[in-house]
PDB file of C-alpha atoms in Angstrom:
ATOM      1  CA  MET A   1    -135.537  29.976 -19.188  1.00  0.00           C
ATOM      2  CA  ILE A   2    -132.294  28.787 -20.754  1.00  0.00           C
ATOM      3  CA  TYR A   3    -134.238  27.772 -23.853  1.00  0.00           C
ATOM      4  CA  ASN A   4    -135.756  31.271 -24.142  1.00  0.00           C
ATOM      5  CA  LYS A   5    -132.323  32.872 -23.836  1.00  0.00           C
ATOM      6  CA  LYS A   6    -131.012  30.689 -26.660  1.00  0.00           C
ATOM      7  CA  ILE A   7    -133.938  31.718 -28.862  1.00  0.00           C
ATOM      8  CA  PHE A   8    -133.291  35.373 -28.006  1.00  0.00           C
ATOM      9  CA  TYR A   9    -129.588  35.186 -28.945  1.00  0.00           C
ATOM     10  CA  ILE A  10    -130.392  33.312 -32.154  1.00  0.00           C
ATOM     11  CA  LEU A  11    -132.829  36.054 -33.172  1.00  0.00           C
ATOM     12  CA  ILE A  12    -130.309  38.784 -32.344  1.00  0.00           C
ATOM     13  CA  ASN A  13    -127.649  37.050 -34.452  1.00  0.00           C
ATOM     14  CA  LEU A  14    -130.059  36.712 -37.359  1.00  0.00           C
ATOM     15  CA  VAL A  15    -130.921  40.410 -37.241  1.00  0.00           C
ATOM     16  CA  LEU A  16    -127.262  41.439 -37.042  1.00  0.00           C
ATOM     17  CA  SER A  17    -126.346  39.073 -39.881  1.00  0.00           C
ATOM     18  CA  ASN A  18    -129.042  40.557 -42.091  1.00  0.00           C
ATOM     19  CA  LEU A  19    -127.861  44.074 -41.305  1.00  0.00           C
ATOM     20  CA  ILE A  20    -124.272  43.159 -42.160  1.00  0.00           C
ATOM     21  CA  VAL A  21    -125.365  41.605 -45.458  1.00  0.00           C
ATOM     22  CA  PHE A  22    -127.415  44.721 -46.234  1.00  0.00           C
ATOM     23  CA  PHE A  23    -124.530  47.124 -45.668  1.00  0.00           C
ATOM     24  CA  VAL A  24    -122.023  44.912 -47.485  1.00  0.00           C
ATOM     25  CA  ASN A  25    -124.322  44.759 -50.519  1.00  0.00           C
ATOM     26  CA  ALA A  26    -125.525  48.362 -50.256  1.00  0.00           C
ATOM     27  CA  ASN A  27    -124.480  50.655 -53.059  1.00  0.00           C
ATOM     28  CA  VAL A  28    -125.099  54.000 -54.708  1.00  0.00           C
ATOM     29  CA  VAL A  29    -125.912  54.186 -58.414  1.00  0.00           C
ATOM     30  CA  VAL A  30    -125.224  57.313 -60.465  1.00  0.00           C
ATOM     31  CA  SER A  31    -126.136  58.055 -64.060  1.00  0.00           C
ATOM     32  CA  ILE A  32    -122.842  59.475 -65.336  1.00  0.00           C
ATOM     33  CA  LYS A  33    -119.227  59.447 -64.257  1.00  0.00           C
ATOM     34  CA  PRO A  34    -118.845  63.124 -63.257  1.00  0.00           C
ATOM     35  CA  ILE A  35    -121.674  62.706 -60.737  1.00  0.00           C
ATOM     36  CA  GLY A  36    -119.837  59.565 -59.635  1.00  0.00           C
ATOM     37  CA  PHE A  37    -116.710  61.649 -59.008  1.00  0.00           C
ATOM     38  CA  ILE A  38    -118.546  63.917 -56.562  1.00  0.00           C
ATOM     39  CA  THR A  39    -120.388  61.008 -54.959  1.00  0.00           C
ATOM     40  CA  SER A  40    -117.176  59.021 -54.448  1.00  0.00           C
ATOM     41  CA  ALA A  41    -115.706  61.868 -52.418  1.00  0.00           C
ATOM     42  CA  ILE A  42    -118.654  61.928 -50.020  1.00  0.00           C
ATOM     43  CA  ILE A  43    -119.066  58.165 -49.549  1.00  0.00           C
ATOM     44  CA  ASP A  44    -115.364  57.302 -49.543  1.00  0.00           C
ATOM     45  CA  ASN A  45    -114.718  54.222 -47.360  1.00  0.00           C
ATOM     46  CA  ILE A  46    -118.458  53.798 -46.811  1.00  0.00           C
ATOM     47  CA  LEU A  47    -120.181  52.508 -49.955  1.00  0.00           C
ATOM     48  CA  PRO A  48    -119.253  51.632 -53.544  1.00  0.00           C
ATOM     49  CA  VAL A  49    -120.476  53.687 -56.510  1.00  0.00           C
ATOM     50  CA  ASP A  50    -121.858  52.164 -59.719  1.00  0.00           C
ATOM     51  CA  VAL A  51    -121.989  54.286 -62.892  1.00  0.00           C
ATOM     52  CA  ILE A  52    -124.650  53.563 -65.514  1.00  0.00           C
ATOM     53  CA  VAL A  53    -123.172  55.218 -68.643  1.00  0.00           C
ATOM     54  CA  PRO A  54    -119.821  53.492 -69.342  1.00  0.00           C
ATOM     55  CA  ASP A  55    -116.624  55.137 -70.554  1.00  0.00           C
ATOM     56  CA  GLY A  56    -116.731  55.960 -74.246  1.00  0.00           C
ATOM     57  CA  SER A  57    -120.511  56.388 -74.306  1.00  0.00           C
ATOM     58  CA  SER A  58    -122.611  59.534 -74.175  1.00  0.00           C
ATOM     59  CA  GLY A  59    -125.717  60.251 -72.148  1.00  0.00           C
ATOM     60  CA  HIS A  60    -127.153  61.988 -75.206  1.00  0.00           C
ATOM     61  CA  ASP A  61    -127.964  58.698 -76.939  1.00  0.00           C
ATOM     62  CA  TYR A  62    -127.412  55.963 -74.333  1.00  0.00           C
ATOM     63  CA  VAL A  63    -129.779  52.979 -74.183  1.00  0.00           C
ATOM     64  CA  LEU A  64    -130.117  51.110 -70.882  1.00  0.00           C
ATOM     65  CA  ARG A  65    -129.080  47.456 -70.830  1.00  0.00           C
ATOM     66  CA  PRO A  66    -130.904  44.819 -68.750  1.00  0.00           C
ATOM     67  CA  SER A  67    -128.002  44.910 -66.279  1.00  0.00           C
ATOM     68  CA  ASP A  68    -128.444  48.684 -65.944  1.00  0.00           C
ATOM     69  CA  GLU A  69    -132.153  48.254 -65.266  1.00  0.00           C
ATOM     70  CA  LYS A  70    -131.316  45.753 -62.533  1.00  0.00           C
ATOM     71  CA  LYS A  71    -128.772  48.104 -60.925  1.00  0.00           C
ATOM     72  CA  ILE A  72    -131.280  50.935 -60.827  1.00  0.00           C
ATOM     73  CA  LYS A  73    -134.063  48.772 -59.438  1.00  0.00           C
ATOM     74  CA  ASN A  74    -131.876  47.301 -56.665  1.00  0.00           C
ATOM     75  CA  THR A  75    -129.935  50.389 -55.635  1.00  0.00           C
ATOM     76  CA  ASP A  76    -130.053  51.828 -52.127  1.00  0.00           C
ATOM     77  CA  PHE A  77    -129.623  55.356 -53.455  1.00  0.00           C
ATOM     78  CA  LEU A  78    -129.827  56.765 -56.989  1.00  0.00           C
ATOM     79  CA  ILE A  79    -128.400  60.046 -58.252  1.00  0.00           C
ATOM     80  CA  TRP A  80    -129.156  61.269 -61.767  1.00  0.00           C
ATOM     81  CA  SER A  81    -129.293  64.567 -63.658  1.00  0.00           C
ATOM     82  CA  GLY A  82    -132.961  64.507 -64.626  1.00  0.00           C
ATOM     83  CA  SER A  83    -135.003  63.787 -67.739  1.00  0.00           C
ATOM     84  CA  GLU A  84    -133.890  66.955 -69.545  1.00  0.00           C
ATOM     85  CA  ILE A  85    -130.475  65.439 -70.318  1.00  0.00           C
ATOM     86  CA  GLU A  86    -130.925  61.781 -69.288  1.00  0.00           C
ATOM     87  CA  ALA A  87    -134.243  60.780 -70.826  1.00  0.00           C
ATOM     88  CA  PHE A  88    -132.966  57.199 -71.131  1.00  0.00           C
ATOM     89  CA  MET A  89    -133.485  56.776 -67.361  1.00  0.00           C
ATOM     90  CA  SER A  90    -136.921  58.379 -67.045  1.00  0.00           C
ATOM     91  CA  LYS A  91    -138.920  55.138 -66.909  1.00  0.00           C
ATOM     92  CA  SER A  92    -136.455  53.114 -64.854  1.00  0.00           C
ATOM     93  CA  VAL A  93    -136.314  55.589 -61.968  1.00  0.00           C
ATOM     94  CA  LEU A  94    -140.026  54.999 -61.370  1.00  0.00           C
ATOM     95  CA  HIS A  95    -139.046  51.667 -59.775  1.00  0.00           C
ATOM     96  CA  VAL A  96    -136.970  53.416 -57.080  1.00  0.00           C
ATOM     97  CA  PRO A  97    -138.625  54.834 -53.917  1.00  0.00           C
ATOM     98  CA  ILE A  98    -138.719  58.635 -54.051  1.00  0.00           C
ATOM     99  CA  ASN A  99    -136.778  58.992 -50.779  1.00  0.00           C
ATOM    100  CA  LYS A 100    -133.887  57.063 -52.346  1.00  0.00           C
ATOM    101  CA  ILE A 101    -133.504  59.361 -55.356  1.00  0.00           C
ATOM    102  CA  LEU A 102    -131.598  62.605 -55.818  1.00  0.00           C
ATOM    103  CA  VAL A 103    -132.402  64.512 -59.025  1.00  0.00           C
ATOM    104  CA  VAL A 104    -129.630  67.061 -59.374  1.00  0.00           C
ATOM    105  CA  THR A 105    -131.565  69.535 -61.539  1.00  0.00           C
ATOM    106  CA  GLU A 106    -134.365  69.611 -58.970  1.00  0.00           C
ATOM    107  CA  ILE A 107    -132.096  70.821 -56.161  1.00  0.00           C
ATOM    108  CA  PRO A 108    -133.265  74.441 -55.597  1.00  0.00           C
ATOM    109  CA  ALA A 109    -129.734  75.841 -55.264  1.00  0.00           C
ATOM    110  CA  VAL A 110    -128.707  74.104 -58.502  1.00  0.00           C
ATOM    111  CA  LYS A 111    -131.778  75.382 -60.369  1.00  0.00           C
ATOM    112  CA  LYS A 112    -130.716  78.951 -59.643  1.00  0.00           C
ATOM    113  CA  LEU A 113    -127.321  78.371 -61.268  1.00  0.00           C
ATOM    114  CA  LEU A 114    -128.495  76.608 -64.440  1.00  0.00           C
ATOM    115  CA  ILE A 115    -127.713  78.544 -67.613  1.00  0.00           C
ATOM    116  CA  LYS A 116    -130.291  78.960 -70.378  1.00  0.00           C
ATOM    117  CA  ILE A 117    -129.308  78.119 -73.926  1.00  0.00           C
ATOM    118  CA  LYS A 118    -129.392  81.312 -75.975  1.00  0.00           C
ATOM    119  CA  GLU A 119    -131.462  81.099 -79.114  1.00  0.00           C
ATOM    120  CA  ASP A 120    -128.637  82.527 -81.204  1.00  0.00           C
ATOM    121  CA  ASN A 121    -126.379  79.716 -79.976  1.00  0.00           C
ATOM    122  CA  CYS A 122    -128.644  77.010 -81.404  1.00  0.00           C
ATOM    123  CA  ILE A 123    -127.899  75.338 -84.706  1.00  0.00           C
ATOM    124  CA  HIS A 124    -130.632  76.163 -87.208  1.00  0.00           C
ATOM    125  CA  GLN A 125    -132.356  72.760 -87.017  1.00  0.00           C
ATOM    126  CA  LEU A 126    -133.102  73.264 -83.319  1.00  0.00           C
ATOM    127  CA  LYS A 127    -133.948  76.973 -83.093  1.00  0.00           C
ATOM    128  CA  LYS A 128    -137.653  76.433 -82.491  1.00  0.00           C
ATOM    129  CA  GLN A 129    -136.867  74.193 -79.534  1.00  0.00           C
ATOM    130  CA  CYS A 130    -134.714  76.879 -77.934  1.00  0.00           C
ATOM    131  CA  ILE A 131    -137.396  79.573 -77.649  1.00  0.00           C
ATOM    132  CA  GLN A 132    -137.944  80.315 -73.969  1.00  0.00           C
ATOM    133  CA  ASP A 133    -141.270  80.715 -72.150  1.00  0.00           C
ATOM    134  CA  PRO A 134    -140.861  81.824 -68.510  1.00  0.00           C
ATOM    135  CA  LYS A 135    -144.221  80.271 -67.621  1.00  0.00           C
ATOM    136  CA  LEU A 136    -143.065  76.768 -68.502  1.00  0.00           C
ATOM    137  CA  PRO A 137    -141.719  74.404 -65.798  1.00  0.00           C
ATOM    138  CA  LEU A 138    -137.993  73.722 -65.598  1.00  0.00           C
ATOM    139  CA  ASN A 139    -138.009  70.539 -67.663  1.00  0.00           C
ATOM    140  CA  SER A 140    -139.841  72.301 -70.523  1.00  0.00           C
ATOM    141  CA  LYS A 141    -137.233  75.022 -70.875  1.00  0.00           C
ATOM    142  CA  LYS A 142    -133.908  74.609 -72.612  1.00  0.00           C
ATOM    143  CA  TYR A 143    -131.081  74.840 -70.131  1.00  0.00           C
ATOM    144  CA  ASN A 144    -127.502  73.781 -70.590  1.00  0.00           C
ATOM    145  CA  MET A 145    -127.354  70.638 -68.465  1.00  0.00           C
ATOM    146  CA  HIS A 146    -123.585  70.110 -68.310  1.00  0.00           C
ATOM    147  CA  PHE A 147    -123.641  71.479 -64.758  1.00  0.00           C
ATOM    148  CA  TRP A 148    -120.962  69.143 -63.361  1.00  0.00           C
ATOM    149  CA  THR A 149    -118.106  71.262 -64.750  1.00  0.00           C
ATOM    150  CA  SER A 150    -119.046  73.978 -62.237  1.00  0.00           C
ATOM    151  CA  PRO A 151    -117.150  73.737 -58.916  1.00  0.00           C
ATOM    152  CA  ASP A 152    -119.930  75.755 -57.262  1.00  0.00           C
ATOM    153  CA  ILE A 153    -122.619  73.315 -58.360  1.00  0.00           C
ATOM    154  CA  ALA A 154    -120.384  70.379 -57.391  1.00  0.00           C
ATOM    155  CA  LYS A 155    -120.297  71.714 -53.814  1.00  0.00           C
ATOM    156  CA  ILE A 156    -124.095  71.948 -53.744  1.00  0.00           C
ATOM    157  CA  ILE A 157    -124.447  68.381 -55.033  1.00  0.00           C
ATOM    158  CA  ALA A 158    -121.971  67.133 -52.426  1.00  0.00           C
ATOM    159  CA  ILE A 159    -123.928  68.781 -49.604  1.00  0.00           C
ATOM    160  CA  GLU A 160    -127.196  67.319 -50.883  1.00  0.00           C
ATOM    161  CA  ILE A 161    -125.691  63.813 -51.106  1.00  0.00           C
ATOM    162  CA  TYR A 162    -124.521  64.177 -47.514  1.00  0.00           C
ATOM    163  CA  LYS A 163    -127.988  65.261 -46.342  1.00  0.00           C
ATOM    164  CA  LYS A 164    -129.836  62.486 -48.167  1.00  0.00           C
ATOM    165  CA  LEU A 165    -127.518  59.667 -47.135  1.00  0.00           C
ATOM    166  CA  SER A 166    -127.432  60.891 -43.536  1.00  0.00           C
ATOM    167  CA  GLU A 167    -131.201  60.399 -43.460  1.00  0.00           C
ATOM    168  CA  ILE A 168    -131.128  56.977 -45.110  1.00  0.00           C
ATOM    169  CA  MET A 169    -128.053  55.679 -43.263  1.00  0.00           C
ATOM    170  CA  PRO A 170    -127.703  57.729 -40.046  1.00  0.00           C
ATOM    171  CA  GLN A 171    -125.035  55.365 -38.703  1.00  0.00           C
ATOM    172  CA  TYR A 172    -122.649  56.865 -41.304  1.00  0.00           C
ATOM    173  CA  LYS A 173    -123.502  60.519 -40.651  1.00  0.00           C
ATOM    174  CA  GLU A 174    -120.244  61.383 -38.879  1.00  0.00           C
ATOM    175  CA  LYS A 175    -118.063  59.822 -41.570  1.00  0.00           C
ATOM    176  CA  LEU A 176    -120.148  61.422 -44.329  1.00  0.00           C
ATOM    177  CA  ASN A 177    -119.691  64.791 -42.657  1.00  0.00           C
ATOM    178  CA  GLN A 178    -115.922  64.282 -42.421  1.00  0.00           C
ATOM    179  CA  ASN A 179    -115.767  63.384 -46.107  1.00  0.00           C
ATOM    180  CA  LEU A 180    -117.858  66.416 -47.061  1.00  0.00           C
ATOM    181  CA  LYS A 181    -115.638  68.815 -45.124  1.00  0.00           C
ATOM    182  CA  GLN A 182    -112.488  67.323 -46.665  1.00  0.00           C
ATOM    183  CA  PHE A 183    -114.006  67.577 -50.148  1.00  0.00           C
ATOM    184  CA  GLU A 184    -114.895  71.242 -49.645  1.00  0.00           C
ATOM    185  CA  ILE A 185    -111.398  72.101 -48.377  1.00  0.00           C
ATOM    186  CA  SER A 186    -109.672  70.224 -51.219  1.00  0.00           C
ATOM    187  CA  LEU A 187    -111.988  71.696 -53.854  1.00  0.00           C
ATOM    188  CA  ASN A 188    -111.341  75.248 -52.645  1.00  0.00           C
ATOM    189  CA  ASN A 189    -107.581  74.665 -52.882  1.00  0.00           C
ATOM    190  CA  ILE A 190    -107.772  73.157 -56.372  1.00  0.00           C
ATOM    191  CA  ASP A 191    -110.101  75.954 -57.473  1.00  0.00           C
ATOM    192  CA  LYS A 192    -107.500  78.587 -56.557  1.00  0.00           C
ATOM    193  CA  GLN A 193    -104.787  76.598 -58.337  1.00  0.00           C
ATOM    194  CA  ILE A 194    -106.820  76.374 -61.551  1.00  0.00           C
ATOM    195  CA  MET A 195    -107.688  80.087 -61.407  1.00  0.00           C
ATOM    196  CA  MET A 196    -103.967  80.876 -61.463  1.00  0.00           C
ATOM    197  CA  GLN A 197    -103.219  78.329 -64.189  1.00  0.00           C
ATOM    198  CA  LEU A 198    -105.889  79.630 -66.574  1.00  0.00           C
ATOM    199  CA  ALA A 199    -105.430  83.366 -65.935  1.00  0.00           C
ATOM    200  CA  PRO A 200    -102.812  83.851 -68.723  1.00  0.00           C
ATOM    201  CA  ILE A 201    -105.077  82.329 -71.414  1.00  0.00           C
ATOM    202  CA  LYS A 202    -108.376  84.054 -70.583  1.00  0.00           C
ATOM    203  CA  ASN A 203    -108.351  86.144 -73.756  1.00  0.00           C
ATOM    204  CA  LYS A 204    -107.428  83.340 -76.153  1.00  0.00           C
ATOM    205  CA  LYS A 205    -109.966  82.508 -78.874  1.00  0.00           C
ATOM    206  CA  TYR A 206    -111.164  78.960 -79.520  1.00  0.00           C
ATOM    207  CA  PHE A 207    -114.042  76.702 -80.574  1.00  0.00           C
ATOM    208  CA  VAL A 208    -115.335  73.627 -78.737  1.00  0.00           C
ATOM    209  CA  PHE A 209    -117.043  70.591 -80.239  1.00  0.00           C
ATOM    210  CA  HIS A 210    -120.274  71.006 -78.266  1.00  0.00           C
ATOM    211  CA  ASP A 211    -121.529  73.238 -75.471  1.00  0.00           C
ATOM    212  CA  ALA A 212    -120.477  71.045 -72.553  1.00  0.00           C
ATOM    213  CA  TYR A 213    -118.084  73.508 -70.917  1.00  0.00           C
ATOM    214  CA  ILE A 214    -120.043  76.721 -70.351  1.00  0.00           C
ATOM    215  CA  TYR A 215    -120.117  76.281 -66.551  1.00  0.00           C
ATOM    216  CA  PHE A 216    -116.376  75.651 -66.352  1.00  0.00           C
ATOM    217  CA  GLU A 217    -115.685  78.568 -68.693  1.00  0.00           C
ATOM    218  CA  LYS A 218    -117.947  80.956 -66.797  1.00  0.00           C
ATOM    219  CA  HIS A 219    -116.369  80.030 -63.469  1.00  0.00           C
ATOM    220  CA  TYR A 220    -112.794  80.513 -64.703  1.00  0.00           C
ATOM    221  CA  GLY A 221    -113.343  83.474 -67.017  1.00  0.00           C
ATOM    222  CA  LEU A 222    -112.863  81.651 -70.322  1.00  0.00           C
ATOM    223  CA  SER A 223    -115.116  82.235 -73.316  1.00  0.00           C
ATOM    224  CA  SER A 224    -115.274  80.186 -76.503  1.00  0.00           C
ATOM    225  CA  LEU A 225    -116.248  81.789 -79.800  1.00  0.00           C
ATOM    226  CA  GLY A 226    -118.801  79.026 -80.222  1.00  0.00           C
ATOM    227  CA  HIS A 227    -119.445  75.332 -80.627  1.00  0.00           C
ATOM    228  CA  PHE A 228    -120.062  73.011 -83.535  1.00  0.00           C
ATOM    229  CA  THR A 229    -123.288  71.580 -82.118  1.00  0.00           C
ATOM    230  CA  ILE A 230    -125.505  71.645 -78.999  1.00  0.00           C
ATOM    231  CA  ASN A 231    -126.155  67.930 -79.439  1.00  0.00           C
ATOM    232  CA  PRO A 232    -123.237  65.710 -80.512  1.00  0.00           C
ATOM    233  CA  GLU A 233    -125.702  63.294 -82.133  1.00  0.00           C
ATOM    234  CA  ILE A 234    -126.920  65.963 -84.583  1.00  0.00           C
ATOM    235  CA  GLN A 235    -124.627  67.072 -87.378  1.00  0.00           C
ATOM    236  CA  PRO A 236    -124.278  70.854 -87.715  1.00  0.00           C
ATOM    237  CA  GLY A 237    -125.518  72.335 -90.978  1.00  0.00           C
ATOM    238  CA  VAL A 238    -123.301  73.428 -93.859  1.00  0.00           C
ATOM    239  CA  LYS A 239    -124.010  77.094 -93.094  1.00  0.00           C
ATOM    240  CA  SER A 240    -122.902  76.673 -89.482  1.00  0.00           C
ATOM    241  CA  LEU A 241    -119.662  74.975 -90.532  1.00  0.00           C
ATOM    242  CA  TYR A 242    -118.979  77.690 -93.118  1.00  0.00           C
ATOM    243  CA  ASN A 243    -119.413  80.415 -90.498  1.00  0.00           C
ATOM    244  CA  ILE A 244    -117.094  78.626 -88.068  1.00  0.00           C
ATOM    245  CA  ARG A 245    -114.392  78.234 -90.719  1.00  0.00           C
ATOM    246  CA  LYS A 246    -114.752  81.908 -91.616  1.00  0.00           C
ATOM    247  CA  GLN A 247    -114.312  82.968 -87.983  1.00  0.00           C
ATOM    248  CA  ILE A 248    -111.299  80.690 -87.547  1.00  0.00           C
ATOM    249  CA  LYS A 249    -109.624  82.468 -90.459  1.00  0.00           C
ATOM    250  CA  GLU A 250    -110.622  86.021 -89.531  1.00  0.00           C
ATOM    251  CA  LYS A 251    -110.361  86.068 -85.726  1.00  0.00           C
ATOM    252  CA  GLN A 252    -106.971  84.442 -85.175  1.00  0.00           C
ATOM    253  CA  VAL A 253    -108.413  81.452 -83.358  1.00  0.00           C
ATOM    254  CA  THR A 254    -105.779  79.610 -81.326  1.00  0.00           C
ATOM    255  CA  CYS A 255    -107.400  76.200 -80.875  1.00  0.00           C
ATOM    256  CA  VAL A 256    -110.285  73.958 -81.875  1.00  0.00           C
ATOM    257  CA  PHE A 257    -111.237  71.275 -79.354  1.00  0.00           C
ATOM    258  CA  ALA A 258    -112.541  67.798 -80.169  1.00  0.00           C
ATOM    259  CA  GLU A 259    -113.882  65.212 -77.687  1.00  0.00           C
ATOM    260  CA  PRO A 260    -112.777  61.603 -77.109  1.00  0.00           C
ATOM    261  CA  GLN A 261    -116.369  60.285 -77.326  1.00  0.00           C
ATOM    262  CA  PHE A 262    -116.894  61.481 -80.912  1.00  0.00           C
ATOM    263  CA  LYS A 263    -115.010  61.290 -84.193  1.00  0.00           C
ATOM    264  CA  PRO A 264    -113.329  64.599 -85.090  1.00  0.00           C
ATOM    265  CA  ALA A 265    -114.086  64.343 -88.834  1.00  0.00           C
ATOM    266  CA  ILE A 266    -116.087  67.587 -88.862  1.00  0.00           C
ATOM    267  CA  ILE A 267    -113.313  69.462 -87.079  1.00  0.00           C
ATOM    268  CA  ASP A 268    -110.710  68.104 -89.501  1.00  0.00           C
ATOM    269  CA  THR A 269    -112.854  69.254 -92.432  1.00  0.00           C
ATOM    270  CA  VAL A 270    -113.444  72.754 -91.074  1.00  0.00           C
ATOM    271  CA  THR A 271    -109.772  73.359 -90.212  1.00  0.00           C
ATOM    272  CA  ARG A 272    -108.279  71.809 -93.354  1.00  0.00           C
ATOM    273  CA  GLY A 273    -105.487  74.006 -94.705  1.00  0.00           C
ATOM    274  CA  ILE A 274    -105.502  76.303 -91.653  1.00  0.00           C
ATOM    275  CA  LYS A 275    -102.615  76.455 -89.184  1.00  0.00           C
ATOM    276  CA  ILE A 276    -104.307  75.996 -85.830  1.00  0.00           C
ATOM    277  CA  ASN A 277    -103.862  74.017 -82.633  1.00  0.00           C
ATOM    278  CA  LYS A 278    -106.148  71.043 -82.116  1.00  0.00           C
ATOM    279  CA  GLY A 279    -106.905  69.817 -78.631  1.00  0.00           C
ATOM    280  CA  VAL A 280    -109.204  67.410 -76.843  1.00  0.00           C
ATOM    281  CA  LEU A 281    -111.564  68.265 -73.991  1.00  0.00           C
ATOM    282  CA  ASP A 282    -113.086  65.371 -72.090  1.00  0.00           C
ATOM    283  CA  PRO A 283    -116.361  66.481 -70.431  1.00  0.00           C
ATOM    284  CA  LEU A 284    -116.841  63.084 -68.754  1.00  0.00           C
ATOM    285  CA  GLY A 285    -113.357  62.269 -67.455  1.00  0.00           C
ATOM    286  CA  CYS A 286    -113.284  58.885 -69.175  1.00  0.00           C
ATOM    287  CA  ASN A 287    -109.738  57.997 -68.127  1.00  0.00           C
ATOM    288  CA  ILE A 288    -110.218  58.946 -64.455  1.00  0.00           C
ATOM    289  CA  LYS A 289    -111.012  56.220 -61.927  1.00  0.00           C
ATOM    290  CA  LEU A 290    -113.569  56.809 -59.193  1.00  0.00           C
ATOM    291  CA  SER A 291    -111.938  57.847 -55.922  1.00  0.00           C
ATOM    292  CA  LYS A 292    -112.237  60.481 -53.218  1.00  0.00           C
ATOM    293  CA  ASP A 293    -110.057  62.791 -55.359  1.00  0.00           C
ATOM    294  CA  SER A 294    -111.534  61.988 -58.771  1.00  0.00           C
ATOM    295  CA  TYR A 295    -113.571  65.202 -59.114  1.00  0.00           C
ATOM    296  CA  LEU A 296    -110.477  67.249 -58.319  1.00  0.00           C
ATOM    297  CA  LYS A 297    -108.524  65.287 -60.943  1.00  0.00           C
ATOM    298  CA  PHE A 298    -111.352  65.893 -63.408  1.00  0.00           C
ATOM    299  CA  LEU A 299    -111.167  69.678 -62.979  1.00  0.00           C
ATOM    300  CA  LEU A 300    -107.365  69.644 -63.146  1.00  0.00           C
ATOM    301  CA  GLN A 301    -107.485  67.580 -66.335  1.00  0.00           C
ATOM    302  CA  LEU A 302    -109.905  70.004 -68.003  1.00  0.00           C
ATOM    303  CA  SER A 303    -107.708  72.908 -66.960  1.00  0.00           C
ATOM    304  CA  SER A 304    -104.622  71.211 -68.360  1.00  0.00           C
ATOM    305  CA  GLN A 305    -106.406  70.405 -71.638  1.00  0.00           C
ATOM    306  CA  TYR A 306    -107.377  74.051 -72.101  1.00  0.00           C
ATOM    307  CA  ASN A 307    -103.946  75.305 -71.120  1.00  0.00           C
ATOM    308  CA  THR A 308    -102.009  72.930 -73.371  1.00  0.00           C
ATOM    309  CA  CYS A 309    -103.873  73.940 -76.518  1.00  0.00           C
ATOM    310  CA  LEU A 310    -104.295  77.655 -75.817  1.00  0.00           C
ATOM    311  CA  LYS A 311    -100.964  78.736 -74.358  1.00  0.00           C
ATOM    312  CA  ASP A 312     -99.109  78.729 -77.700  1.00  0.00           C
ATOM    313  CA  LYS A 313    -100.297  79.055 -81.291  1.00  0.00           C
ATOM    314  CA  ILE A 314     -98.729  77.061 -84.103  1.00  0.00           C
TER     315      ILE A 314
END
């Protein structure tokens, strides 16, 4: 009898030890940093977050490293945008069980808020790819996939992360719920603050490097005159650059925005000899560390970057 009790306690200890090891080593992997910002708020003080695309790189042309492949394969939960914008992950996600994956662009509430790329906004090399067919599935259409700059979509993603992780790790449901509620309250407060900050510059005219900000601009009532390219890896044509330079001269443009991930040579060329403000918009929040407040800091940084360049003209 005593022997059986010893065996029983040994087995219990082994099970508990394995569970502890599992939760200590458990992690969530996300494709890009902005998704990591939202995720960090929901799993604060629960699990660590690993980001695949490092600072200074772009999801438009990223190539997975062996270490990235390993992270994806071994993760307990994976969040990515989808193959439309992150084709580099399409094969690797096949190694992850479907119940441990969240594809942001497949969330029904997010789908409804995705913005189609207008054909007249496409640079001439890509016009054929921008023609829309309503009968095609989502991933065959051309939508602007920089959804993370939308506070409304961020809330939806946060709720979905909470739901998924509550199913996978029910022991954390209460804490996840607390984190979600705090995120929603904080985001609503920051949203109001940014609305007030950007109100005075709503009518200012500007160009952005590429179309990564349409969700942010739509939410806060800003509107760029256009962008240099829809894909930072593809150089805009001479005609496009000529038209942009012409508009800068004729329409009293206040600012032209570059991005930290790409060299601003094209912008320097187009604005040469013109008195105009030059700013930088960071669509990925490269200098922001993951934390429960990182998404809020990301929105505030974007707001500040717009405000700094647009409030006064040279």
